[in-house]
Short mmCIF file of C-alpha atoms in Angstrom, two decimals:
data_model
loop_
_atom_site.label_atom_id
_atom_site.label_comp_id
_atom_site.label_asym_id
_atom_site.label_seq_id
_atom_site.Cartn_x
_atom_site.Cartn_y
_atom_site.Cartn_z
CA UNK A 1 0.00 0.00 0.00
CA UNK A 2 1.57 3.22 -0.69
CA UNK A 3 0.21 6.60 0.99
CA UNK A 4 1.15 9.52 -0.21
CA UNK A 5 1.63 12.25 2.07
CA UNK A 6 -1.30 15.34 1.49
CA UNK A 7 -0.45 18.70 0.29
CA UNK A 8 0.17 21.35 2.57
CA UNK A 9 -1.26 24.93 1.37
CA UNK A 10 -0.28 28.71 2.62
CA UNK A 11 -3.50 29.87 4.21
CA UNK A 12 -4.19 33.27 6.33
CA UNK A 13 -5.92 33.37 9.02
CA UNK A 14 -7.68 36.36 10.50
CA UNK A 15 -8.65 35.62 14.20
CA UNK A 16 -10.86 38.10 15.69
CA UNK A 17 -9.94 37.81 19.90
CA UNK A 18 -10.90 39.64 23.39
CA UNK A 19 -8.03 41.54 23.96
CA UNK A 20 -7.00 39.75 27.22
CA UNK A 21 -3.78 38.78 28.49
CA UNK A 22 -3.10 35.09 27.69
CA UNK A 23 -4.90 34.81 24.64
CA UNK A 24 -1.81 35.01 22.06
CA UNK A 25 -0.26 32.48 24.02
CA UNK A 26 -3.32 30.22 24.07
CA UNK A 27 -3.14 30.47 20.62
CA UNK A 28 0.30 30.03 19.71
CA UNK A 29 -0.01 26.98 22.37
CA UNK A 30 -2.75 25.82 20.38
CA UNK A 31 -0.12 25.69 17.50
CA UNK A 32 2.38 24.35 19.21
CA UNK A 33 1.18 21.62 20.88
CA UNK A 34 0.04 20.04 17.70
CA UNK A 35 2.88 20.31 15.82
CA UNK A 36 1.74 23.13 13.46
CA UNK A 37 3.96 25.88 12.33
CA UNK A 38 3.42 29.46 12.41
CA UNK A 39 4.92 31.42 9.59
CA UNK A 40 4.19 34.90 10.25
CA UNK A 41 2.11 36.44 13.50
CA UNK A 42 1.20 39.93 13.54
CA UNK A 43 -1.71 41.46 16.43
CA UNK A 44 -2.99 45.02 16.92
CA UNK A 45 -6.19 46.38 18.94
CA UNK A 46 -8.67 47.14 15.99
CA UNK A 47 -11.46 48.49 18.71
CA UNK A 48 -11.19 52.39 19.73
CA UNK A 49 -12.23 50.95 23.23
CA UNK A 50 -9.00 48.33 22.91
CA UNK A 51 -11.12 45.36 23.98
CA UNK A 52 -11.09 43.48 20.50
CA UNK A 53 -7.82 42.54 18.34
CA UNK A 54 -7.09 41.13 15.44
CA UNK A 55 -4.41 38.40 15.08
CA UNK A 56 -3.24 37.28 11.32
CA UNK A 57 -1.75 33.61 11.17
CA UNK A 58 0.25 32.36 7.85
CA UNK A 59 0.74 29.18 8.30
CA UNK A 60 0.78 25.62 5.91
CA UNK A 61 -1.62 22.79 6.15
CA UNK A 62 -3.26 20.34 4.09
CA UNK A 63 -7.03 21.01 3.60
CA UNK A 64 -8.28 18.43 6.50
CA UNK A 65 -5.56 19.83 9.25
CA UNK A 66 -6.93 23.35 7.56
CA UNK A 67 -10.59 22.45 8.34
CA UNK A 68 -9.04 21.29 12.62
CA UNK A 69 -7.21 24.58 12.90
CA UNK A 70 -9.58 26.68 12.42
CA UNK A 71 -12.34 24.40 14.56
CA UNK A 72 -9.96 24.22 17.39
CA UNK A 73 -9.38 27.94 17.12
CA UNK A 74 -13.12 29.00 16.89
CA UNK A 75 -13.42 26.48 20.04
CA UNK A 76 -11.35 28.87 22.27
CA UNK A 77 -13.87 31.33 24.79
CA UNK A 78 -11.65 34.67 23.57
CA UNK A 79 -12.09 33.56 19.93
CA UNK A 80 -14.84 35.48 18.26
CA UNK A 81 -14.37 35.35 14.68
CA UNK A 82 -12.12 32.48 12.74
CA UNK A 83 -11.67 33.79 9.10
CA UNK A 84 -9.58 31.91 6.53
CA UNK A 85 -9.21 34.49 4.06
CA UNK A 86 -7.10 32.55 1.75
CA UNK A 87 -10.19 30.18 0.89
CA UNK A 88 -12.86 33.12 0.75
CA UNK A 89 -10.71 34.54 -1.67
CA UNK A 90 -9.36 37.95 -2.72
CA UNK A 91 -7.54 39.38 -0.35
CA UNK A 92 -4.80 41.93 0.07
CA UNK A 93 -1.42 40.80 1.96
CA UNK A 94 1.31 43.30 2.98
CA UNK A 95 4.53 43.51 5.21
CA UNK A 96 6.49 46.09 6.55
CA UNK A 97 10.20 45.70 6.75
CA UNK A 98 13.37 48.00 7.94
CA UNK A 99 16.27 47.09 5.92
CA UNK A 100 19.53 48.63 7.44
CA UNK A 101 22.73 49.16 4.29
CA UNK A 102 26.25 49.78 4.97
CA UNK A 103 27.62 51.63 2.03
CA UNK A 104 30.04 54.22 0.92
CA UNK A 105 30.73 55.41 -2.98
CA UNK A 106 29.17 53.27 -5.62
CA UNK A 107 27.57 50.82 -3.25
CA UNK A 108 25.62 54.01 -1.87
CA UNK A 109 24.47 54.86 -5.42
CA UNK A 110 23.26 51.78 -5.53
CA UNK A 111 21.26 51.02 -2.73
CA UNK A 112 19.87 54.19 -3.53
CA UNK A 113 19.27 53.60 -6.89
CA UNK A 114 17.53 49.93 -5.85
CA UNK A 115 15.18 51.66 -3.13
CA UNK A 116 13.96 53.77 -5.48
CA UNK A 117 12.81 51.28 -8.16
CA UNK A 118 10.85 48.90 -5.09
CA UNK A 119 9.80 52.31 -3.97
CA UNK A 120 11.90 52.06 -0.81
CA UNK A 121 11.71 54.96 1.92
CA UNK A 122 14.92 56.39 3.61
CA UNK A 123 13.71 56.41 7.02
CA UNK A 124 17.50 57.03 8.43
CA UNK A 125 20.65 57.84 6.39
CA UNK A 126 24.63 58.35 8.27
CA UNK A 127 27.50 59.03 6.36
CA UNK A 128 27.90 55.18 5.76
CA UNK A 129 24.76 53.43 5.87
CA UNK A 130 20.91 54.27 5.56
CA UNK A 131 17.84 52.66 6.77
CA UNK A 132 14.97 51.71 4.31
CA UNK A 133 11.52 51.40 4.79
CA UNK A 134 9.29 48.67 2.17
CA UNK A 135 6.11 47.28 2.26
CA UNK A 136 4.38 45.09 0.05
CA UNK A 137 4.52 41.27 -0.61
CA UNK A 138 6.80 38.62 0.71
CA UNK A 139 8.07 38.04 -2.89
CA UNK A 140 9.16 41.76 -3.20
CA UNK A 141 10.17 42.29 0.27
CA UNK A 142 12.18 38.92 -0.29
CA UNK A 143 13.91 40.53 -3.41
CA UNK A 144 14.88 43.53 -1.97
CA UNK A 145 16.60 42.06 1.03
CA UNK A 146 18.27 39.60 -1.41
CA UNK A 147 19.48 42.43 -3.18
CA UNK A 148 20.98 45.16 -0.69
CA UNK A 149 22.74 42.05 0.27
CA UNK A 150 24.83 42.61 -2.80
CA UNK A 151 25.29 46.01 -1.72
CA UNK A 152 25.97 45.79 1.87
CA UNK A 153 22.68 44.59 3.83
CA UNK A 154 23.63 45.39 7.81
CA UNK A 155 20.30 43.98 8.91
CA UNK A 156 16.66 43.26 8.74
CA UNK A 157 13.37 43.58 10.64
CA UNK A 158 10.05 42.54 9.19
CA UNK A 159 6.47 42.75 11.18
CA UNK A 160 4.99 39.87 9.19
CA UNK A 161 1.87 39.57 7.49
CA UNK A 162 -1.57 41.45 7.54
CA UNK A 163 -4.07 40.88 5.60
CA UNK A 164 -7.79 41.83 4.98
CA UNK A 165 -10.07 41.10 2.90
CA UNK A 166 -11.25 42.86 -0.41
CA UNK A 167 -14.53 44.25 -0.96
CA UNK A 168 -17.76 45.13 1.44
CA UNK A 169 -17.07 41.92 3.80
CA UNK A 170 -15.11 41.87 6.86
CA UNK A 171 -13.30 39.22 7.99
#
């Protein structure tokens, strides 16, 4: 008999929560403990009152351990709202990341001239490095880290996904 092991697929999650101390842990516990991996994590209040956040899981499972994810999730008291945005369909996914670049002369030019063309911000420039600023997807965040690495890359801090989805619906 051969089995053949099931396809795992990228999904994001947006889990609507109390805001109470505990909960992220309950949830990443709730990850942990059954072996599933968390790509990218990102939280933030989305309440004026603070009480409610919003917590956006990447993470890769095949449809079935999908479908237990988000039951055991939904099964938690904090848990208002389970939303798997990658299978109700369009949806818009950014990140934010700093990119610090050492660079002096021509390697200077050229971060310079790379920022510009992924639309880069200088958020902090010395005499012999700057720090960039770039959002969008994972591919072009990806790209332009693999890049100033030609050029002198120093360092790199990314918040991870959010995501929401597109059109009159929330999540």
């Amino acid at each position: 008999m051969h089995i053949t092991p099931e396809h795992a697929e990228r999904h994001t999650l947006a889990v609507i929560v109390d805001n109470e101390p505990g909960i992220l842990a309950r949830i990443a516990g709730l990850f942990t403990a059954r072996g599933y991996n968390i790509q990218s994590l990102t939280v933030s209040e989305i309440t004026a009152d603070k009480t409610v956040s919003r917590i956006t899981i990447v993470t890769s499972a095949s449809p079935p351990v999908m479908e237990q994810i988000i039951a055991q999730l939904d099964r938690l008291v904090p848990v208002h709202k389970v939303t798997d945005l990658t299978v109700q369909g369009a949806h818009v996914e950014r990140e934010l990341a700093l990119v610090k670049v050492a660079g002096t002369g021509d390697h200077r030019i050229e971060a310079l001239r790379l920022a510009d063309v992924y639309r880069a911000r200088v958020v902090d420039a010395t005499t012999t490095s700057f720090v960039f600023e770039v959002t969008g997807g994972i591919e072009k965040i990806d790209t332009f880290v693999s890049l100033m690495a030609e050029v002198g890359l120093i360092e790199v801090a990314r918040t991870g996904i959010v995501a929401i989805a597109r059109g009159r619906e929330a999540a």
